[in-house]
Amino acid sequence: MPAQHLNALSLILPNTRFITDKSDMAVFCIDQRARFQADAWAVLQPSTVSDVQALMRYCFHENIPVTPQGGNTGLCGGATPHARLGGKGFIVSLSRLNALRELNLADNAITVEAGMVLAQVQAIAQKAERFFPLSLASEGSCQIGGNIACNAGGLNVVRYGTMRDLVLGLETVLPSGELVSHLQPLHKNTTGYAWQQQITGSEGTLGIITAATLKLFAPPRSVLTAWAGIDNIQAALSLLAAVKNYFAERLSSFEIISNDALQLSAGYSRLNPPVSAVWHVLMEISDSLPCVSNHQEQLFEVLSDADCFNAVIAQSEQERQNLWKLRENISAAQRNLGASIKHDISLPIAAVADFIAECQPIIQQAYPHANIVVFGHLGDGSLHYNVFLPEVLGNDVYRFEEHINILVYECVLKHSGSIAAEHGIGQIKNHWLPRVRTAEEIAWMRSQKHFFDPNNIMNPGKLLPSETDV
Amino acid sequence: MPAQHLNALSLILPNTRFITDKSDMAVFCIDQRARFQADAWAVLQPSTVSDVQALMRYCFHENIPVTPQGGNTGLCGGATPHARLGGKGFIVSLSRLNALRELNLADNAITVEAGMVLAQVQAIAQKAERFFPLSLASEGSCQIGGNIACNAGGLNVVRYGTMRDLVLGLETVLPSGELVSHLQPLHKNTTGYAWQQQITGSEGTLGIITAATLKLFAPPRSVLTAWAGIDNIQAALSLLAAVKNYFAERLSSFEIISNDALQLSAGYSRLNPPVSAVWHVLMEISDSLPCVSNHQEQLFEVLSDADCFNAVIAQSEQERQNLWKLRENISAAQRNLGASIKHDISLPIAAVADFIAECQPIIQQAYPHANIVVFGHLGDGSLHYNVFLPEVLGNDVYRFEEHINILVYECVLKHSGSIAAEHGIGQIKNHWLPRVRTAEEIAWMRSQKHFFDPNNIMNPGKLLPSETDV
C-alpha cells in the first residue's frame, strides 16, 4: 500500500525529497523530549508550494494522514505522528521550503517561507538594520511555520507580543490542496472573518502554512541589562510595575528565576551567581535611540525606589551575555536532575505570588521529596513550573504526570490562569480542553476542524480532544 | 405579532428598557451618515448580561432577527437593521450595559461592559495614571463592543495596533443565548482555536459582545507634535521611514493630509495653515519618560536629514491642539462640500505614492470635475480617499457610488491594498467580499456563520455577501 502511494507521489512531486530509509527517518519520528516516537511511511520534504498542494490533493483524495513538521522542536508531541495512526501516512517536513520571498523595508515587513529557521529571519533582519523580536531557546532550529502554528511566545512578549502579533499575512495550503494566500503587509484590514487568526495557533490541524509576512522593528541601539535579587515574588511584581510604568515599551524582557534554578544553571554554566537571594529577576531595557547612560541613571532610581539594592547592572557586553547565559542554560542544566513534569503556564500577573505560594505545599504534600524549579517570563505572566522527583528514575517520572498535572493545573485555573501559555496543546494536553474551554467552544472547534479537514487527515489526534473526551 | 413578543419579553427581561415610541426609536433606526433608515419592532436596552441572554434565547427560539447596536457611529450601515427585514425584529442597544467590571493595575488591564463609551475608558485609564490608546473621531459616542466588533483602528495604530491588539479577553452572548466568557488578563494563552479572534471584527454577526478585558499602557509623559509641509507622497514616506527608524515605538501618530483637505479644515476651524505646501504631515512622538527637550533636538535632526525644512514643532499645548484640530476637523469640514463617495482603504506603505498617482487621473478621466480629498493614517498605510462631485446635488451623488467604488477599489487591489481598513464591511461592502476573499474563505465564513447562527437572526444581511453574490 505505501509503495503504491510513494510511486504515485514520486510522479507528481518533482521538487520533493523522499526520505524512506528508516534510520534517516528516525530523527523526524521522535520528538525533542524523546517522549513520542512513531513511524510513518516516509518523510516528504517539498521545496515548492505547488508540491505541497499536489501532495495534499493526493492525500485528501486517498485519505492519507499527514503530520506537518517544522524544526521538530515542539514540546507537546504536536509534530510527531500520533501513535494511533499505527505508522500510516506521511510526515511532511517543511525544512526545504525555506526561501526569502521579499524584504520590504518601507513597510517594515519580511515575507519568508515556512521552513525558514527563526535564527535566519533574525539574521536577515539584523543585516537590514531591523529587528525581528521573536526569541526562543530553540531559535537555532525552530521554523517560522511551526512558530505560527503554535503561536510561539518567548522572551520578548512583554514588549512585542506573541507570534500572533508579529504576523501580517499568511499563505496556507488547505487539506484539500487549495491555496489561500494573503501576504500583503497591511496593518489595517478588516474584510470579513479572521481567517489568518484561525490558522495561527491551530497547530497544523487545519492546513499547512507555507509562507508568512512578518513585522520588523527598529533595531535596539542601546541595551541595559540588570539582575536583581529579591526576597519574594511580591517584590518582583512591584519591581515589574515600577519598571513598566517608567520605561513602558522599552522594557523588552523581565524574567523570574528561583534560586534553585539559578544554582543549577550557575553550576552548569560555570559562572558565579550575580547576587545572593531567594528569587532573582533578570530584566532588559532596550531602545532604538543610543542613550544607555540616561537609562542607567533612571534604572538605578527605579531600583532604589523599589528598595532593590541587591542588584547589578551589566557594564559590558560580556557581562550582559553572562547574565543571559545563566537564564538560557536553565533548561539544559535541569536535565542533570533527570526527567521532570513540566508545566507551561500563564497567570494574571496579580495572581502569580498567590499561585506560587499555594502550589508548592500542594505538591510537597503529595510528593514530599519533590524539587520544584520555577523560572519564566514574569513580565507577561508566563512561567515554567517544573516538578522533579529525585528518587524516581528516568522516564518513570511520567507515571506521576497526570496526577501532578492535575494538582498544578487546578491551582492555575483557580487563579484564572492558562495551562498552555506558549508551547501549545499538541497531543499531551488535548484531554484538558474540555476543562478549560466551554462546551460551545469545543463544539465550535470541532465544526472548524470538520470544515477544513472533513476526513481528519491533517495532523490527526492533535489539539482537539478525542471524541470520547466530551 | 410584535405585541405578543413584546409582552412575552417584558416578563423575562426585568432589567431592560423597551423603547417602542416611533419618535424615540428614530435615532436608533438611522445611521450616522443618514444613508440607512429602517424600522424595527422596538429598541431594547438591557442593563445586565442575563437579560441579554434571555433576550437571545427568546429570539433564537422564535426566529426573530436582532440588530446589535453600540454607539451607532458606524459608517457602513452595520448597526441599522437591513431593509429586507421589513421592520421585523429588534434593535438591541448595548448603551445601558456599561459598567466598569474591574481595573487591574498590576496586569495593566481593565474589564468593562460593551456599552461603555470609548472616551470613558480613556478617562478611567487616565485617572489611574494609565493610557488606553484607541483614539477615533467618534470616541465621545462609540462604545467598546462596537469597537471590537469592527476591529476599530484610529490614530494610534502605528504604535499600539488595532482594537484586535488591545483585547485580552471577551465575554460574548451567542445567538442561542449561551454565554462564553474568558475575561482573565493573560498575555500568553494558546489553548485551542482562536475564539476571541473570531468574534473580534465579526461585526455583530456571530453574537453580542457583552464585556471585554482591554490592555492599558504607561501614560505619555512627554509629547512632541510636528507639522511638516512636503512636495509629494514619496517625501512623506521617506520621512516616515526616518522617524520610525529613529524613534521606533515612540512614534504614536503619522498623518498625511492633502492641501485641499487642509484648506477646507483651516477655513472651517478658523486657523491658519501652519505651512504652505502641496502635502502635509502631522506626526506625534510620545514617551513614558519626561524627556521632551531631547526629542526635540533629535526630531530637528531627523527632519533636516530628510530635507524637511518646511516644518514646525508645537511649542505649547495650545499649539499642539491647534495642529490636531486641523486634522480632526477635516471630516466635519468636508460636509460643507456636500456628500461624497468615501473610501476607507489601506495599502502597503511602499505602494501609497503609486496608488495616489494612478488613481487620481482614473477618477478625473471619468469625472472631470471631481474633487478628491485625501487624508489619513499614513503611518499604518491607511487612508481616507473621498471623491466629491460638486455639480451633483446632495444624496444624488450615491448614484455614482458603485462606479466610483469600482475605479478606486480596483486601483487599491492592483496595489495589494484593502478596501476596508477600519470601518468594516457592514451592508455597503459585503458584495465586494467575493472579489477580495477566496472562494474557500467565503465558504468558511458561511460555515462559521451557520455554526453560530443557524437561523440567521444575528444582524442579518451584514458582512457576508448574500447567497446570490457567489
mmCIF file with all atom_site columns, C-alpha atoms in Angstrom, chain A residues 224-344:
data_model
loop_
_atom_site.group_PDB
_atom_site.id
_atom_site.type_symbol
_atom_site.label_atom_id
_atom_site.label_alt_id
_atom_site.label_comp_id
_atom_site.label_asym_id
_atom_site.label_entity_id
_atom_site.label_seq_id
_atom_site.pdbx_PDB_ins_code
_atom_site.Cartn_x
_atom_site.Cartn_y
_atom_site.Cartn_z
_atom_site.occupancy
_atom_site.B_iso_or_equiv
_atom_site.pdbx_formal_charge
_atom_site.auth_seq_id
_atom_site.auth_comp_id
_atom_site.auth_asym_id
_atom_site.auth_atom_id
_atom_site.pdbx_PDB_model_num
ATOM 1   C CA . LEU A 1 224 ? 20.612 47.849 29.554 1.00 0.00 ? 224 LEU A CA 1
ATOM 2   C CA . THR A 1 225 ? 20.568 44.542 31.376 1.00 0.00 ? 225 THR A CA 1
ATOM 3   C CA . ALA A 1 226 ? 20.115 44.219 35.111 1.00 0.00 ? 226 ALA A CA 1
ATOM 4   C CA . TRP A 1 227 ? 19.935 41.387 37.614 1.00 0.00 ? 227 TRP A CA 1
ATOM 5   C CA . ALA A 1 228 ? 18.137 41.952 40.903 1.00 0.00 ? 228 ALA A CA 1
ATOM 6   C CA . GLY A 1 229 ? 17.988 39.659 43.904 1.00 0.00 ? 229 GLY A CA 1
ATOM 7   C CA . ILE A 1 230 ? 14.708 39.838 45.777 1.00 0.00 ? 230 ILE A CA 1
ATOM 8   C CA . ASP A 1 231 ? 13.087 38.312 48.849 1.00 0.00 ? 231 ASP A CA 1
ATOM 9   C CA . ASN A 1 232 ? 9.801  37.170 47.391 1.00 0.00 ? 232 ASN A CA 1
ATOM 10  C CA . ILE A 1 233 ? 7.572  37.183 44.317 1.00 0.00 ? 233 ILE A CA 1
ATOM 11  C CA . GLN A 1 234 ? 5.584  40.160 45.509 1.00 0.00 ? 234 GLN A CA 1
ATOM 12  C CA . ALA A 1 235 ? 8.768  42.224 45.404 1.00 0.00 ? 235 ALA A CA 1
ATOM 13  C CA . ALA A 1 236 ? 9.328  41.074 41.834 1.00 0.00 ? 236 ALA A CA 1
ATOM 14  C CA . LEU A 1 237 ? 5.824  42.181 40.892 1.00 0.00 ? 237 LEU A CA 1
ATOM 15  C CA . SER A 1 238 ? 6.318  45.577 42.486 1.00 0.00 ? 238 SER A CA 1
ATOM 16  C CA . LEU A 1 239 ? 9.572  45.989 40.622 1.00 0.00 ? 239 LEU A CA 1
ATOM 17  C CA . LEU A 1 240 ? 7.872  44.947 37.391 1.00 0.00 ? 240 LEU A CA 1
ATOM 18  C CA . ALA A 1 241 ? 5.118  47.512 37.880 1.00 0.00 ? 241 ALA A CA 1
ATOM 19  C CA . ALA A 1 242 ? 7.658  50.246 38.564 1.00 0.00 ? 242 ALA A CA 1
ATOM 20  C CA . VAL A 1 243 ? 9.799  49.373 35.555 1.00 0.00 ? 243 VAL A CA 1
ATOM 21  C CA . LYS A 1 244 ? 6.797  49.116 33.221 1.00 0.00 ? 244 LYS A CA 1
ATOM 22  C CA . ASN A 1 245 ? 5.396  52.384 34.403 1.00 0.00 ? 245 ASN A CA 1
ATOM 23  C CA . TYR A 1 246 ? 8.665  54.181 33.861 1.00 0.00 ? 246 TYR A CA 1
ATOM 24  C CA . PHE A 1 247 ? 10.188 52.554 30.815 1.00 0.00 ? 247 PHE A CA 1
ATOM 25  C CA . ALA A 1 248 ? 6.932  51.410 29.158 1.00 0.00 ? 248 ALA A CA 1
ATOM 26  C CA . GLU A 1 249 ? 7.659  49.638 25.864 1.00 0.00 ? 249 GLU A CA 1
ATOM 27  C CA . ARG A 1 250 ? 11.386 49.911 26.396 1.00 0.00 ? 250 ARG A CA 1
ATOM 28  C CA . LEU A 1 251 ? 11.135 47.003 28.789 1.00 0.00 ? 251 LEU A CA 1
ATOM 29  C CA . SER A 1 252 ? 11.818 44.099 26.467 1.00 0.00 ? 252 SER A CA 1
ATOM 30  C CA . SER A 1 253 ? 12.302 41.236 28.935 1.00 0.00 ? 253 SER A CA 1
ATOM 31  C CA . PHE A 1 254 ? 11.543 40.599 32.608 1.00 0.00 ? 254 PHE A CA 1
ATOM 32  C CA . GLU A 1 255 ? 12.415 37.117 33.778 1.00 0.00 ? 255 GLU A CA 1
ATOM 33  C CA . ILE A 1 256 ? 11.957 35.481 37.170 1.00 0.00 ? 256 ILE A CA 1
ATOM 34  C CA . ILE A 1 257 ? 14.283 32.739 38.334 1.00 0.00 ? 257 ILE A CA 1
ATOM 35  C CA . SER A 1 258 ? 14.056 30.732 41.533 1.00 0.00 ? 258 SER A CA 1
ATOM 36  C CA . ASN A 1 259 ? 17.270 30.371 43.469 1.00 0.00 ? 259 ASN A CA 1
ATOM 37  C CA . ASP A 1 260 ? 17.240 26.612 42.859 1.00 0.00 ? 260 ASP A CA 1
ATOM 38  C CA . ALA A 1 261 ? 17.051 27.247 39.122 1.00 0.00 ? 261 ALA A CA 1
ATOM 39  C CA . LEU A 1 262 ? 19.867 29.764 39.320 1.00 0.00 ? 262 LEU A CA 1
ATOM 40  C CA . GLN A 1 263 ? 22.171 27.492 41.295 1.00 0.00 ? 263 GLN A CA 1
ATOM 41  C CA . LEU A 1 264 ? 21.592 24.690 38.802 1.00 0.00 ? 264 LEU A CA 1
ATOM 42  C CA . SER A 1 265 ? 22.347 26.951 35.894 1.00 0.00 ? 265 SER A CA 1
ATOM 43  C CA . ALA A 1 266 ? 25.352 28.613 37.524 1.00 0.00 ? 266 ALA A CA 1
ATOM 44  C CA . GLY A 1 267 ? 26.903 25.212 38.147 1.00 0.00 ? 267 GLY A CA 1
ATOM 45  C CA . TYR A 1 268 ? 26.186 24.070 34.614 1.00 0.00 ? 268 TYR A CA 1
ATOM 46  C CA . SER A 1 269 ? 27.434 27.353 33.078 1.00 0.00 ? 269 SER A CA 1
ATOM 47  C CA . ARG A 1 270 ? 30.455 27.619 35.367 1.00 0.00 ? 270 ARG A CA 1
ATOM 48  C CA . LEU A 1 271 ? 29.524 31.165 36.257 1.00 0.00 ? 271 LEU A CA 1
ATOM 49  C CA . ASN A 1 272 ? 29.045 32.742 39.647 1.00 0.00 ? 272 ASN A CA 1
ATOM 50  C CA . PRO A 1 273 ? 25.555 33.763 40.658 1.00 0.00 ? 273 PRO A CA 1
ATOM 51  C CA . PRO A 1 274 ? 25.480 37.566 40.325 1.00 0.00 ? 274 PRO A CA 1
ATOM 52  C CA . VAL A 1 275 ? 23.854 38.051 43.738 1.00 0.00 ? 275 VAL A CA 1
ATOM 53  C CA . SER A 1 276 ? 22.709 36.058 46.701 1.00 0.00 ? 276 SER A CA 1
ATOM 54  C CA . ALA A 1 277 ? 18.942 35.910 47.099 1.00 0.00 ? 277 ALA A CA 1
ATOM 55  C CA . VAL A 1 278 ? 15.832 33.768 47.374 1.00 0.00 ? 278 VAL A CA 1
ATOM 56  C CA . TRP A 1 279 ? 14.451 34.884 43.994 1.00 0.00 ? 279 TRP A CA 1
ATOM 57  C CA . HIS A 1 280 ? 16.069 36.570 41.036 1.00 0.00 ? 280 HIS A CA 1
ATOM 58  C CA . VAL A 1 281 ? 14.934 38.927 38.313 1.00 0.00 ? 281 VAL A CA 1
ATOM 59  C CA . LEU A 1 282 ? 16.716 39.423 35.002 1.00 0.00 ? 282 LEU A CA 1
ATOM 60  C CA . MET A 1 283 ? 15.429 42.407 33.063 1.00 0.00 ? 283 MET A CA 1
ATOM 61  C CA . GLU A 1 284 ? 16.389 44.159 29.892 1.00 0.00 ? 284 GLU A CA 1
ATOM 62  C CA . ILE A 1 285 ? 15.565 47.633 28.658 1.00 0.00 ? 285 ILE A CA 1
ATOM 63  C CA . SER A 1 286 ? 16.329 48.400 25.067 1.00 0.00 ? 286 SER A CA 1
ATOM 64  C CA . ASP A 1 287 ? 15.913 51.500 22.954 1.00 0.00 ? 287 ASP A CA 1
ATOM 65  C CA . SER A 1 288 ? 16.079 52.404 19.285 1.00 0.00 ? 288 SER A CA 1
ATOM 66  C CA . LEU A 1 289 ? 17.938 55.518 20.411 1.00 0.00 ? 289 LEU A CA 1
ATOM 67  C CA . PRO A 1 290 ? 21.534 55.303 21.622 1.00 0.00 ? 290 PRO A CA 1
ATOM 68  C CA . CYS A 1 291 ? 21.004 56.622 25.140 1.00 0.00 ? 291 CYS A CA 1
ATOM 69  C CA . VAL A 1 292 ? 22.186 53.963 27.532 1.00 0.00 ? 292 VAL A CA 1
ATOM 70  C CA . SER A 1 293 ? 23.711 56.312 30.086 1.00 0.00 ? 293 SER A CA 1
ATOM 71  C CA . ASN A 1 294 ? 20.419 58.105 30.669 1.00 0.00 ? 294 ASN A CA 1
ATOM 72  C CA . HIS A 1 295 ? 18.664 54.813 31.146 1.00 0.00 ? 295 HIS A CA 1
ATOM 73  C CA . GLN A 1 296 ? 21.275 53.590 33.590 1.00 0.00 ? 296 GLN A CA 1
ATOM 74  C CA . GLU A 1 297 ? 20.648 56.542 35.914 1.00 0.00 ? 297 GLU A CA 1
ATOM 75  C CA . GLN A 1 298 ? 16.915 56.093 35.533 1.00 0.00 ? 298 GLN A CA 1
ATOM 76  C CA . LEU A 1 299 ? 17.130 52.378 36.211 1.00 0.00 ? 299 LEU A CA 1
ATOM 77  C CA . PHE A 1 300 ? 19.150 52.964 39.390 1.00 0.00 ? 300 PHE A CA 1
ATOM 78  C CA . GLU A 1 301 ? 16.410 55.300 40.544 1.00 0.00 ? 301 GLU A CA 1
ATOM 79  C CA . VAL A 1 302 ? 13.682 52.801 39.771 1.00 0.00 ? 302 VAL A CA 1
ATOM 80  C CA . LEU A 1 303 ? 15.552 50.032 41.599 1.00 0.00 ? 303 LEU A CA 1
ATOM 81  C CA . SER A 1 304 ? 16.165 52.258 44.622 1.00 0.00 ? 304 SER A CA 1
ATOM 82  C CA . ASP A 1 305 ? 12.582 53.431 44.744 1.00 0.00 ? 305 ASP A CA 1
ATOM 83  C CA . ALA A 1 306 ? 11.575 49.770 44.734 1.00 0.00 ? 306 ALA A CA 1
ATOM 84  C CA . ASP A 1 307 ? 14.030 49.026 47.580 1.00 0.00 ? 307 ASP A CA 1
ATOM 85  C CA . CYS A 1 308 ? 16.080 46.777 45.300 1.00 0.00 ? 308 CYS A CA 1
ATOM 86  C CA . PHE A 1 309 ? 19.607 47.328 46.497 1.00 0.00 ? 309 PHE A CA 1
ATOM 87  C CA . ASN A 1 310 ? 20.820 43.808 45.840 1.00 0.00 ? 310 ASN A CA 1
ATOM 88  C CA . ALA A 1 311 ? 21.217 44.376 42.111 1.00 0.00 ? 311 ALA A CA 1
ATOM 89  C CA . VAL A 1 312 ? 23.818 44.616 39.368 1.00 0.00 ? 312 VAL A CA 1
ATOM 90  C CA . ILE A 1 313 ? 23.668 46.344 36.014 1.00 0.00 ? 313 ILE A CA 1
ATOM 91  C CA . ALA A 1 314 ? 25.819 44.800 33.275 1.00 0.00 ? 314 ALA A CA 1
ATOM 92  C CA . GLN A 1 315 ? 28.703 47.125 32.403 1.00 0.00 ? 315 GLN A CA 1
ATOM 93  C CA . SER A 1 316 ? 29.888 45.301 29.318 1.00 0.00 ? 316 SER A CA 1
ATOM 94  C CA . GLU A 1 317 ? 28.550 43.096 26.561 1.00 0.00 ? 317 GLU A CA 1
ATOM 95  C CA . GLN A 1 318 ? 30.370 40.131 28.110 1.00 0.00 ? 318 GLN A CA 1
ATOM 96  C CA . GLU A 1 319 ? 28.716 40.746 31.446 1.00 0.00 ? 319 GLU A CA 1
ATOM 97  C CA . ARG A 1 320 ? 25.355 41.030 29.728 1.00 0.00 ? 320 ARG A CA 1
ATOM 98  C CA . GLN A 1 321 ? 25.910 37.754 27.907 1.00 0.00 ? 321 GLN A CA 1
ATOM 99  C CA . ASN A 1 322 ? 26.841 36.015 31.141 1.00 0.00 ? 322 ASN A CA 1
ATOM 100 C CA . LEU A 1 323 ? 23.636 37.157 32.787 1.00 0.00 ? 323 LEU A CA 1
ATOM 101 C CA . TRP A 1 324 ? 21.631 35.824 29.844 1.00 0.00 ? 324 TRP A CA 1
ATOM 102 C CA . LYS A 1 325 ? 23.578 32.606 29.815 1.00 0.00 ? 325 LYS A CA 1
ATOM 103 C CA . LEU A 1 326 ? 22.504 31.988 33.396 1.00 0.00 ? 326 LEU A CA 1
ATOM 104 C CA . ARG A 1 327 ? 18.894 32.329 32.270 1.00 0.00 ? 327 ARG A CA 1
ATOM 105 C CA . GLU A 1 328 ? 19.195 30.454 28.993 1.00 0.00 ? 328 GLU A CA 1
ATOM 106 C CA . ASN A 1 329 ? 21.023 27.469 30.444 1.00 0.00 ? 329 ASN A CA 1
ATOM 107 C CA . ILE A 1 330 ? 18.368 26.608 32.999 1.00 0.00 ? 330 ILE A CA 1
ATOM 108 C CA . SER A 1 331 ? 16.635 24.169 30.624 1.00 0.00 ? 331 SER A CA 1
ATOM 109 C CA . ALA A 1 332 ? 19.839 22.319 29.809 1.00 0.00 ? 332 ALA A CA 1
ATOM 110 C CA . ALA A 1 333 ? 21.024 22.396 33.419 1.00 0.00 ? 333 ALA A CA 1
ATOM 111 C CA . GLN A 1 334 ? 17.725 20.879 34.561 1.00 0.00 ? 334 GLN A CA 1
ATOM 112 C CA . ARG A 1 335 ? 18.359 17.758 32.538 1.00 0.00 ? 335 ARG A CA 1
ATOM 113 C CA . ASN A 1 336 ? 21.087 16.863 35.001 1.00 0.00 ? 336 ASN A CA 1
ATOM 114 C CA . LEU A 1 337 ? 18.358 16.445 37.591 1.00 0.00 ? 337 LEU A CA 1
ATOM 115 C CA . GLY A 1 338 ? 16.677 13.872 35.415 1.00 0.00 ? 338 GLY A CA 1
ATOM 116 C CA . ALA A 1 339 ? 13.266 13.946 33.854 1.00 0.00 ? 339 ALA A CA 1
ATOM 117 C CA . SER A 1 340 ? 10.621 16.276 35.232 1.00 0.00 ? 340 SER A CA 1
ATOM 118 C CA . ILE A 1 341 ? 6.961  17.010 34.884 1.00 0.00 ? 341 ILE A CA 1
ATOM 119 C CA . LYS A 1 342 ? 6.941  20.343 33.077 1.00 0.00 ? 342 LYS A CA 1
ATOM 120 C CA . HIS A 1 343 ? 4.220  22.963 33.023 1.00 0.00 ? 343 HIS A CA 1
ATOM 121 C CA . ASP A 1 344 ? 3.946  25.848 30.573 1.00 0.00 ? 344 ASP A CA 1
#
